[in-house]
mmCIF file of C-alpha atoms in Angstrom:
data_model
loop_
_atom_site.group_PDB
_atom_site.id
_atom_site.type_symbol
_atom_site.label_atom_id
_atom_site.label_comp_id
_atom_site.label_asym_id
_atom_site.label_seq_id
_atom_site.Cartn_x
_atom_site.Cartn_y
_atom_site.Cartn_z
ATOM 1 C CA UNK A 1 -74.601 32.198 -5.219
ATOM 2 C CA UNK A 2 -71.952 29.433 -5.194
ATOM 3 C CA UNK A 3 -69.165 29.515 -2.644
ATOM 4 C CA UNK A 4 -65.746 30.579 -4.063
ATOM 5 C CA UNK A 5 -62.431 29.203 -2.835
ATOM 6 C CA UNK A 6 -59.432 31.281 -3.938
ATOM 7 C CA UNK A 7 -56.114 29.370 -4.135
ATOM 8 C CA UNK A 8 -54.144 32.068 -5.948
ATOM 9 C CA UNK A 9 -52.849 33.688 -2.777
ATOM 10 C CA UNK A 10 -50.091 32.372 -0.542
ATOM 11 C CA UNK A 11 -51.348 33.917 2.718
ATOM 12 C CA UNK A 12 -52.093 31.609 5.599
ATOM 13 C CA UNK A 13 -55.776 30.740 5.704
ATOM 14 C CA UNK A 14 -57.566 29.307 8.675
ATOM 15 C CA UNK A 15 -59.177 26.111 7.488
ATOM 16 C CA UNK A 16 -61.726 24.161 9.426
ATOM 17 C CA UNK A 17 -60.326 21.019 11.034
ATOM 18 C CA UNK A 18 -60.460 17.952 8.830
ATOM 19 C CA UNK A 19 -63.091 15.501 9.936
ATOM 20 C CA UNK A 20 -62.156 11.862 10.128
ATOM 21 C CA UNK A 21 -64.068 9.526 7.814
ATOM 22 C CA UNK A 22 -67.342 8.465 9.389
ATOM 23 C CA UNK A 23 -68.589 4.932 9.360
ATOM 24 C CA UNK A 24 -72.248 4.651 8.348
ATOM 25 C CA UNK A 25 -74.575 1.739 8.295
ATOM 26 C CA UNK A 26 -77.110 1.063 5.588
ATOM 27 C CA UNK A 27 -79.681 -1.659 5.257
ATOM 28 C CA UNK A 28 -79.703 -3.633 2.030
ATOM 29 C CA UNK A 29 -82.571 -6.052 2.156
ATOM 30 C CA UNK A 30 -82.315 -7.805 5.481
ATOM 31 C CA UNK A 31 -78.521 -7.401 5.824
ATOM 32 C CA UNK A 32 -76.729 -4.531 7.498
ATOM 33 C CA UNK A 33 -73.682 -3.096 5.595
ATOM 34 C CA UNK A 34 -71.014 -0.833 7.087
ATOM 35 C CA UNK A 35 -69.665 1.850 4.716
ATOM 36 C CA UNK A 36 -67.067 4.575 5.016
ATOM 37 C CA UNK A 37 -67.811 8.139 3.966
ATOM 38 C CA UNK A 38 -65.990 9.848 1.092
ATOM 39 C CA UNK A 39 -62.416 11.103 1.507
ATOM 40 C CA UNK A 40 -63.547 14.734 1.032
ATOM 41 C CA UNK A 41 -65.923 15.773 3.762
ATOM 42 C CA UNK A 42 -68.410 18.534 3.008
ATOM 43 C CA UNK A 43 -67.980 21.471 5.398
ATOM 44 C CA UNK A 44 -70.338 23.978 3.796
ATOM 45 C CA UNK A 45 -73.956 24.045 2.863
ATOM 46 C CA UNK A 46 -73.489 25.030 -0.777
ATOM 47 C CA UNK A 47 -74.246 22.572 -3.562
ATOM 48 C CA UNK A 48 -71.434 23.881 -5.803
ATOM 49 C CA UNK A 49 -67.970 25.278 -5.098
ATOM 50 C CA UNK A 50 -65.958 27.331 -7.565
ATOM 51 C CA UNK A 51 -62.173 27.070 -7.355
ATOM 52 C CA UNK A 52 -60.376 29.995 -8.957
ATOM 53 C CA UNK A 53 -56.696 30.194 -9.806
ATOM 54 C CA UNK A 54 -54.311 32.291 -11.877
ATOM 55 C CA UNK A 55 -53.280 30.402 -15.033
ATOM 56 C CA UNK A 56 -50.431 32.833 -15.770
ATOM 57 C CA UNK A 57 -48.950 32.132 -12.332
ATOM 58 C CA UNK A 58 -49.164 28.408 -13.019
ATOM 59 C CA UNK A 59 -47.420 28.870 -16.374
ATOM 60 C CA UNK A 60 -44.676 30.967 -14.761
ATOM 61 C CA UNK A 61 -44.079 28.386 -12.019
ATOM 62 C CA UNK A 62 -43.907 25.576 -14.582
ATOM 63 C CA UNK A 63 -41.476 27.600 -16.691
ATOM 64 C CA UNK A 64 -39.205 28.199 -13.702
ATOM 65 C CA UNK A 65 -39.237 24.492 -12.897
ATOM 66 C CA UNK A 66 -38.284 23.557 -16.467
ATOM 67 C CA UNK A 67 -35.488 26.142 -16.427
ATOM 68 C CA UNK A 68 -34.081 24.772 -13.175
ATOM 69 C CA UNK A 69 -34.163 21.237 -14.552
ATOM 70 C CA UNK A 70 -32.473 22.367 -17.764
ATOM 71 C CA UNK A 71 -29.772 24.192 -15.777
ATOM 72 C CA UNK A 72 -29.149 21.092 -13.659
ATOM 73 C CA UNK A 73 -28.819 18.922 -16.773
ATOM 74 C CA UNK A 74 -26.401 21.405 -18.366
ATOM 75 C CA UNK A 75 -24.297 21.509 -15.212
ATOM 76 C CA UNK A 76 -24.107 17.720 -15.115
ATOM 77 C CA UNK A 77 -23.172 17.553 -18.794
ATOM 78 C CA UNK A 78 -20.514 20.226 -18.251
ATOM 79 C CA UNK A 79 -19.029 18.288 -15.335
ATOM 80 C CA UNK A 80 -18.950 15.065 -17.354
ATOM 81 C CA UNK A 81 -17.426 16.871 -20.337
ATOM 82 C CA UNK A 82 -14.811 18.535 -18.134
ATOM 83 C CA UNK A 83 -13.954 15.169 -16.568
ATOM 84 C CA UNK A 84 -13.527 13.578 -20.007
ATOM 85 C CA UNK A 85 -11.469 16.524 -21.268
ATOM 86 C CA UNK A 86 -9.251 16.369 -18.194
ATOM 87 C CA UNK A 87 -8.814 12.612 -18.646
ATOM 88 C CA UNK A 88 -7.784 13.122 -22.273
ATOM 89 C CA UNK A 89 -5.251 15.795 -21.328
ATOM 90 C CA UNK A 90 -3.826 14.285 -18.130
ATOM 91 C CA UNK A 91 -3.902 10.537 -18.861
ATOM 92 C CA UNK A 92 -3.276 10.639 -22.594
ATOM 93 C CA UNK A 93 -0.198 9.721 -24.598
ATOM 94 C CA UNK A 94 1.033 13.305 -24.807
ATOM 95 C CA UNK A 95 1.471 13.781 -21.058
ATOM 96 C CA UNK A 96 4.996 12.939 -19.885
ATOM 97 C CA UNK A 97 4.250 13.704 -16.223
ATOM 98 C CA UNK A 98 3.937 10.188 -14.806
ATOM 99 C CA UNK A 99 2.641 11.316 -11.409
ATOM 100 C CA UNK A 100 -0.139 13.339 -13.019
ATOM 101 C CA UNK A 101 -1.095 10.409 -15.253
ATOM 102 C CA UNK A 102 -1.190 7.983 -12.317
ATOM 103 C CA UNK A 103 -3.420 10.351 -10.350
ATOM 104 C CA UNK A 104 -5.824 10.721 -13.290
ATOM 105 C CA UNK A 105 -6.006 6.988 -14.025
ATOM 106 C CA UNK A 106 -6.468 5.982 -10.387
ATOM 107 C CA UNK A 107 -9.322 8.491 -10.137
ATOM 108 C CA UNK A 108 -11.348 7.043 -13.029
ATOM 109 C CA UNK A 109 -10.358 3.347 -13.018
ATOM 110 C CA UNK A 110 -11.188 0.997 -10.166
ATOM 111 C CA UNK A 111 -9.574 -2.419 -9.769
ATOM 112 C CA UNK A 112 -12.802 -4.279 -10.719
ATOM 113 C CA UNK A 113 -12.825 -2.360 -14.031
ATOM 114 C CA UNK A 114 -9.917 -4.435 -15.348
ATOM 115 C CA UNK A 115 -11.958 -7.631 -15.094
ATOM 116 C CA UNK A 116 -14.709 -6.168 -17.289
ATOM 117 C CA UNK A 117 -12.490 -4.460 -19.870
ATOM 118 C CA UNK A 118 -13.014 -5.682 -23.420
ATOM 119 C CA UNK A 119 -9.894 -6.538 -25.427
ATOM 120 C CA UNK A 120 -10.198 -4.895 -28.850
ATOM 121 C CA UNK A 121 -6.917 -6.194 -30.250
ATOM 122 C CA UNK A 122 -3.130 -5.944 -30.346
ATOM 123 C CA UNK A 123 -1.270 -2.998 -31.853
ATOM 124 C CA UNK A 124 2.237 -3.170 -33.307
ATOM 125 C CA UNK A 125 2.983 -6.463 -31.496
ATOM 126 C CA UNK A 126 3.571 -4.547 -28.299
ATOM 127 C CA UNK A 127 0.377 -2.936 -27.085
ATOM 128 C CA UNK A 128 -3.114 -4.098 -26.150
ATOM 129 C CA UNK A 129 -6.110 -1.915 -26.991
ATOM 130 C CA UNK A 130 -8.900 -2.271 -24.438
ATOM 131 C CA UNK A 131 -12.319 -0.726 -24.059
ATOM 132 C CA UNK A 132 -13.736 0.251 -20.674
ATOM 133 C CA UNK A 133 -17.460 1.018 -20.233
ATOM 134 C CA UNK A 134 -18.957 2.226 -16.981
ATOM 135 C CA UNK A 135 -22.707 1.983 -16.656
ATOM 136 C CA UNK A 136 -24.970 4.230 -14.603
ATOM 137 C CA UNK A 137 -28.521 5.523 -14.520
ATOM 138 C CA UNK A 138 -31.659 3.754 -13.439
ATOM 139 C CA UNK A 139 -31.880 1.247 -16.262
ATOM 140 C CA UNK A 140 -34.363 3.389 -18.155
ATOM 141 C CA UNK A 141 -32.038 4.059 -21.073
ATOM 142 C CA UNK A 142 -30.997 7.486 -19.803
ATOM 143 C CA UNK A 143 -27.271 7.808 -19.091
ATOM 144 C CA UNK A 144 -26.897 4.026 -19.178
ATOM 145 C CA UNK A 145 -23.277 4.552 -20.223
ATOM 146 C CA UNK A 146 -21.462 7.241 -18.278
ATOM 147 C CA UNK A 147 -18.016 6.618 -19.787
ATOM 148 C CA UNK A 148 -16.924 4.687 -22.846
ATOM 149 C CA UNK A 149 -13.179 4.867 -23.430
ATOM 150 C CA UNK A 150 -10.297 3.181 -25.183
ATOM 151 C CA UNK A 151 -7.024 2.598 -23.333
ATOM 152 C CA UNK A 152 -3.694 1.341 -24.617
ATOM 153 C CA UNK A 153 -1.769 -1.137 -22.437
ATOM 154 C CA UNK A 154 1.963 -1.833 -22.737
ATOM 155 C CA UNK A 155 2.013 -5.639 -22.733
ATOM 156 C CA UNK A 156 5.597 -5.913 -21.462
ATOM 157 C CA UNK A 157 5.312 -3.272 -18.718
ATOM 158 C CA UNK A 158 1.970 -4.611 -17.475
ATOM 159 C CA UNK A 159 3.161 -8.226 -17.393
ATOM 160 C CA UNK A 160 6.432 -7.187 -15.766
ATOM 161 C CA UNK A 161 4.606 -5.371 -12.960
ATOM 162 C CA UNK A 162 2.414 -8.410 -12.321
ATOM 163 C CA UNK A 163 5.432 -10.733 -12.193
ATOM 164 C CA UNK A 164 7.285 -8.272 -9.968
ATOM 165 C CA UNK A 165 4.471 -8.042 -7.419
ATOM 166 C CA UNK A 166 4.083 -11.836 -7.483
ATOM 167 C CA UNK A 167 7.791 -12.272 -6.724
ATOM 168 C CA UNK A 168 7.539 -9.661 -3.987
ATOM 169 C CA UNK A 169 4.736 -11.507 -2.237
ATOM 170 C CA UNK A 170 5.758 -15.142 -2.686
ATOM 171 C CA UNK A 171 9.548 -15.446 -2.940
ATOM 172 C CA UNK A 172 11.523 -16.726 0.029
ATOM 173 C CA UNK A 173 15.136 -15.639 -0.288
ATOM 174 C CA UNK A 174 17.682 -18.317 0.554
ATOM 175 C CA UNK A 175 19.715 -17.972 3.736
ATOM 176 C CA UNK A 176 23.357 -18.667 4.535
ATOM 177 C CA UNK A 177 24.219 -19.653 8.085
ATOM 178 C CA UNK A 178 26.780 -17.520 9.910
ATOM 179 C CA UNK A 179 29.740 -19.155 11.637
ATOM 180 C CA UNK A 180 28.637 -17.520 14.866
ATOM 181 C CA UNK A 181 25.484 -15.526 15.680
ATOM 182 C CA UNK A 182 25.779 -11.764 15.324
ATOM 183 C CA UNK A 183 24.370 -9.633 18.126
ATOM 184 C CA UNK A 184 22.223 -6.837 16.701
ATOM 185 C CA UNK A 185 22.368 -3.481 18.448
ATOM 186 C CA UNK A 186 18.759 -2.331 18.151
ATOM 187 C CA UNK A 187 16.653 0.363 19.705
ATOM 188 C CA UNK A 188 13.760 -0.752 21.865
ATOM 189 C CA UNK A 189 11.323 0.136 19.050
ATOM 190 C CA UNK A 190 13.299 -1.784 16.402
ATOM 191 C CA UNK A 191 13.550 -4.782 18.694
ATOM 192 C CA UNK A 192 9.770 -4.872 19.124
ATOM 193 C CA UNK A 193 9.286 -4.559 15.355
ATOM 194 C CA UNK A 194 11.721 -7.426 14.737
ATOM 195 C CA UNK A 195 9.897 -9.660 17.220
ATOM 196 C CA UNK A 196 6.517 -8.878 15.611
ATOM 197 C CA UNK A 197 7.794 -9.633 12.093
ATOM 198 C CA UNK A 198 9.979 -12.707 12.566
ATOM 199 C CA UNK A 199 8.216 -14.553 9.716
ATOM 200 C CA UNK A 200 8.546 -11.628 7.290
ATOM 201 C CA UNK A 201 12.249 -11.300 8.085
ATOM 202 C CA UNK A 202 12.622 -15.033 7.496
ATOM 203 C CA UNK A 203 10.972 -14.619 4.067
ATOM 204 C CA UNK A 204 13.666 -12.033 3.360
ATOM 205 C CA UNK A 205 16.409 -14.509 4.299
ATOM 206 C CA UNK A 206 17.222 -13.177 7.773
ATOM 207 C CA UNK A 207 17.150 -15.884 10.463
ATOM 208 C CA UNK A 208 16.954 -14.472 13.991
ATOM 209 C CA UNK A 209 17.180 -15.933 17.471
ATOM 210 C CA UNK A 210 15.950 -14.268 20.641
ATOM 211 C CA UNK A 211 18.163 -14.381 23.740
ATOM 212 C CA UNK A 212 15.823 -13.637 26.624
ATOM 213 C CA UNK A 213 18.684 -13.484 29.148
ATOM 214 C CA UNK A 214 20.409 -10.574 27.390
ATOM 215 C CA UNK A 215 19.668 -6.902 28.161
ATOM 216 C CA UNK A 216 17.049 -5.009 26.146
ATOM 217 C CA UNK A 217 18.386 -3.844 22.796
ATOM 218 C CA UNK A 218 20.772 -6.809 22.531
ATOM 219 C CA UNK A 219 18.356 -9.730 22.659
ATOM 220 C CA UNK A 220 18.102 -10.259 18.875
ATOM 221 C CA UNK A 221 20.793 -12.425 17.296
ATOM 222 C CA UNK A 222 21.198 -12.890 13.534
ATOM 223 C CA UNK A 223 22.088 -16.497 12.752
ATOM 224 C CA UNK A 224 21.799 -16.358 8.939
ATOM 225 C CA UNK A 225 21.643 -13.678 6.269
ATOM 226 C CA UNK A 226 20.148 -13.781 2.746
ATOM 227 C CA UNK A 227 22.102 -14.745 -0.347
ATOM 228 C CA UNK A 228 20.942 -14.763 -3.951
ATOM 229 C CA UNK A 229 23.408 -15.115 -6.798
ATOM 230 C CA UNK A 230 25.563 -12.042 -7.122
ATOM 231 C CA UNK A 231 23.382 -9.969 -4.774
ATOM 232 C CA UNK A 232 24.976 -9.573 -1.350
ATOM 233 C CA UNK A 233 22.958 -8.693 1.744
ATOM 234 C CA UNK A 234 24.147 -7.486 5.149
ATOM 235 C CA UNK A 235 22.971 -5.890 8.405
ATOM 236 C CA UNK A 236 22.254 -2.594 6.635
ATOM 237 C CA UNK A 237 19.551 -4.327 4.604
ATOM 238 C CA UNK A 238 18.037 -5.645 7.830
ATOM 239 C CA UNK A 239 18.080 -2.115 9.232
ATOM 240 C CA UNK A 240 16.279 -0.875 6.108
ATOM 241 C CA UNK A 241 13.622 -3.562 6.517
ATOM 242 C CA UNK A 242 13.036 -2.617 10.147
ATOM 243 C CA UNK A 243 12.653 1.042 9.182
ATOM 244 C CA UNK A 244 10.100 0.115 6.509
ATOM 245 C CA UNK A 245 8.190 -2.030 8.986
ATOM 246 C CA UNK A 246 7.810 0.859 11.426
ATOM 247 C CA UNK A 247 5.019 2.424 9.345
ATOM 248 C CA UNK A 248 3.228 -0.779 8.309
ATOM 249 C CA UNK A 249 0.994 -3.291 10.060
ATOM 250 C CA UNK A 250 2.781 -6.265 11.573
ATOM 251 C CA UNK A 251 2.960 -9.192 9.171
ATOM 252 C CA UNK A 252 2.759 -7.132 5.961
ATOM 253 C CA UNK A 253 5.365 -8.092 3.369
ATOM 254 C CA UNK A 254 8.202 -5.608 2.832
ATOM 255 C CA UNK A 255 11.400 -5.863 0.818
ATOM 256 C CA UNK A 256 14.659 -3.954 0.989
ATOM 257 C CA UNK A 257 15.851 -1.978 -2.027
ATOM 258 C CA UNK A 258 18.374 -4.662 -3.058
ATOM 259 C CA UNK A 259 15.661 -7.319 -3.105
ATOM 260 C CA UNK A 260 13.301 -5.086 -5.088
ATOM 261 C CA UNK A 261 15.985 -4.425 -7.694
ATOM 262 C CA UNK A 262 16.685 -8.167 -7.914
ATOM 263 C CA UNK A 263 12.987 -8.980 -8.340
ATOM 264 C CA UNK A 264 12.617 -6.241 -10.963
ATOM 265 C CA UNK A 265 15.355 -7.810 -13.100
ATOM 266 C CA UNK A 266 13.849 -11.279 -12.761
ATOM 267 C CA UNK A 267 10.371 -10.006 -13.593
ATOM 268 C CA UNK A 268 11.654 -8.201 -16.679
ATOM 269 C CA UNK A 269 13.368 -11.304 -18.057
ATOM 270 C CA UNK A 270 10.342 -13.583 -17.586
ATOM 271 C CA UNK A 271 7.714 -11.149 -18.929
ATOM 272 C CA UNK A 272 6.089 -10.951 -22.369
ATOM 273 C CA UNK A 273 8.422 -9.087 -24.679
ATOM 274 C CA UNK A 274 7.642 -6.383 -27.211
ATOM 275 C CA UNK A 275 7.281 -8.049 -30.603
ATOM 276 C CA UNK A 276 5.432 -11.081 -29.252
ATOM 277 C CA UNK A 277 2.102 -11.823 -30.930
ATOM 278 C CA UNK A 278 -0.658 -12.567 -28.422
ATOM 279 C CA UNK A 279 -4.036 -14.190 -28.832
ATOM 280 C CA UNK A 280 -7.143 -12.786 -27.162
ATOM 281 C CA UNK A 281 -6.908 -15.137 -24.186
ATOM 282 C CA UNK A 282 -3.338 -14.042 -23.460
ATOM 283 C CA UNK A 283 -4.205 -10.359 -23.811
ATOM 284 C CA UNK A 284 -7.218 -10.756 -21.529
ATOM 285 C CA UNK A 285 -5.009 -12.426 -18.922
ATOM 286 C CA UNK A 286 -2.526 -9.531 -18.984
ATOM 287 C CA UNK A 287 -5.297 -6.965 -18.544
ATOM 288 C CA UNK A 288 -7.113 -8.859 -15.792
ATOM 289 C CA UNK A 289 -3.872 -9.337 -13.861
ATOM 290 C CA UNK A 290 -3.664 -5.549 -13.573
ATOM 291 C CA UNK A 291 -6.732 -5.639 -11.344
ATOM 292 C CA UNK A 292 -4.849 -7.767 -8.802
ATOM 293 C CA UNK A 293 -1.908 -5.393 -8.428
ATOM 294 C CA UNK A 294 -1.320 -2.896 -5.669
ATOM 295 C CA UNK A 295 -0.059 -0.209 -8.068
ATOM 296 C CA UNK A 296 -0.723 -1.246 -11.688
ATOM 297 C CA UNK A 297 0.188 2.056 -13.349
ATOM 298 C CA UNK A 298 3.891 1.539 -14.099
ATOM 299 C CA UNK A 299 6.471 -1.232 -14.103
ATOM 300 C CA UNK A 300 9.204 -1.409 -11.411
ATOM 301 C CA UNK A 301 11.591 0.379 -13.771
ATOM 302 C CA UNK A 302 9.172 3.301 -14.120
ATOM 303 C CA UNK A 303 7.753 2.472 -17.545
ATOM 304 C CA UNK A 304 4.021 3.342 -17.876
ATOM 305 C CA UNK A 305 1.681 0.363 -18.182
ATOM 306 C CA UNK A 306 -1.313 2.143 -19.743
ATOM 307 C CA UNK A 307 -2.579 5.423 -21.122
ATOM 308 C CA UNK A 308 -5.952 6.824 -22.135
ATOM 309 C CA UNK A 309 -6.403 6.636 -25.890
ATOM 310 C CA UNK A 310 -9.831 7.988 -26.854
ATOM 311 C CA UNK A 311 -13.298 8.881 -25.600
ATOM 312 C CA UNK A 312 -15.698 6.899 -27.792
ATOM 313 C CA UNK A 313 -18.707 8.955 -26.745
ATOM 314 C CA UNK A 314 -16.890 12.092 -27.831
ATOM 315 C CA UNK A 315 -16.341 10.722 -31.357
ATOM 316 C CA UNK A 316 -19.947 9.730 -31.929
ATOM 317 C CA UNK A 317 -20.147 6.159 -30.679
ATOM 318 C CA UNK A 318 -23.374 5.623 -28.802
ATOM 319 C CA UNK A 319 -23.183 2.162 -27.260
ATOM 320 C CA UNK A 320 -26.974 1.902 -27.149
ATOM 321 C CA UNK A 321 -27.008 1.957 -30.963
ATOM 322 C CA UNK A 322 -24.641 -0.998 -31.209
ATOM 323 C CA UNK A 323 -20.935 -1.260 -32.028
ATOM 324 C CA UNK A 324 -21.603 -1.215 -35.767
ATOM 325 C CA UNK A 325 -22.651 2.428 -35.530
ATOM 326 C CA UNK A 326 -19.125 3.692 -34.823
ATOM 327 C CA UNK A 327 -18.103 6.523 -37.108
ATOM 328 C CA UNK A 328 -14.435 5.689 -37.430
ATOM 329 C CA UNK A 329 -13.789 8.747 -39.553
ATOM 330 C CA UNK A 330 -14.403 10.854 -36.472
ATOM 331 C CA UNK A 331 -11.090 9.679 -35.053
ATOM 332 C CA UNK A 332 -9.304 11.349 -37.947
ATOM 333 C CA UNK A 333 -11.272 14.560 -37.503
ATOM 334 C CA UNK A 334 -10.442 14.658 -33.798
ATOM 335 C CA UNK A 335 -6.748 14.144 -34.539
ATOM 336 C CA UNK A 336 -6.805 16.831 -37.224
ATOM 337 C CA UNK A 337 -8.500 19.363 -34.959
ATOM 338 C CA UNK A 338 -5.996 18.593 -32.183
ATOM 339 C CA UNK A 339 -3.115 19.206 -34.588
ATOM 340 C CA UNK A 340 -4.532 22.611 -35.533
#
């Protein structure tokens, strides 16, 4: 009777130790050949072995596995759908809460995304429509596009913020020499900060000398203060700068509130105005500049630079089918359903 091996039970079974493959030698003609035995080593004397198993148990296990996989896929789809829905509601045009919009946009848009955004066109001579696609997956065609969205960019606000940050980082404010140096009464901490940021203070128009022979707290002398048109600066602006420097690394550019207001006005006047027609190269430049900014989400006057416009996946645009497959009528249906 053939030996029967039952693999339908889960109890521990004492199995004989596995024997390592044995090297054998066989003679073929006059030559000697070394061979290795088969991977499965016979441990019994039977010629045949019957392996029995429960097919219904196998079916049940396979069914459970498929159900777990299906649940995992549904959970992932739900998370992605919730993320898209939240983006539509928190970063869309209807949300007037700027802080909430900034939080939502900064969560889903990274600085490198601006360089890869596709300019779709200009709207109403004041806004740039861009498309952002984020790829994922393993390159096997599954989930190759995780997000496919349209955003609307305010051309004036975005360009103004870029010009503002450029002025902040590069402008050296002119200085006016004082008739006699002014001794600054500083705390020990402020004095150390001033010494560590002499170059930054000079960029802001404050020229300082250090009198080593004076007592601590009175060693810093102001020899010149900043001037710029109608904007007047004084020791209070220097005090503000020192307070701002307390919480920042030495050598990092800071500006007082008067300087920021001055730069904001200059940036506004030199930026692209609403009503200006732009070609694709100009629009691309505006969008890519946003990726170089510290905070690209609103202009220095508080005007939003961009908002989420539409989820293309949600309106039936599958990028893998090509851009010509867009069902533009879906945009109208989405708007109609939102109005209801």
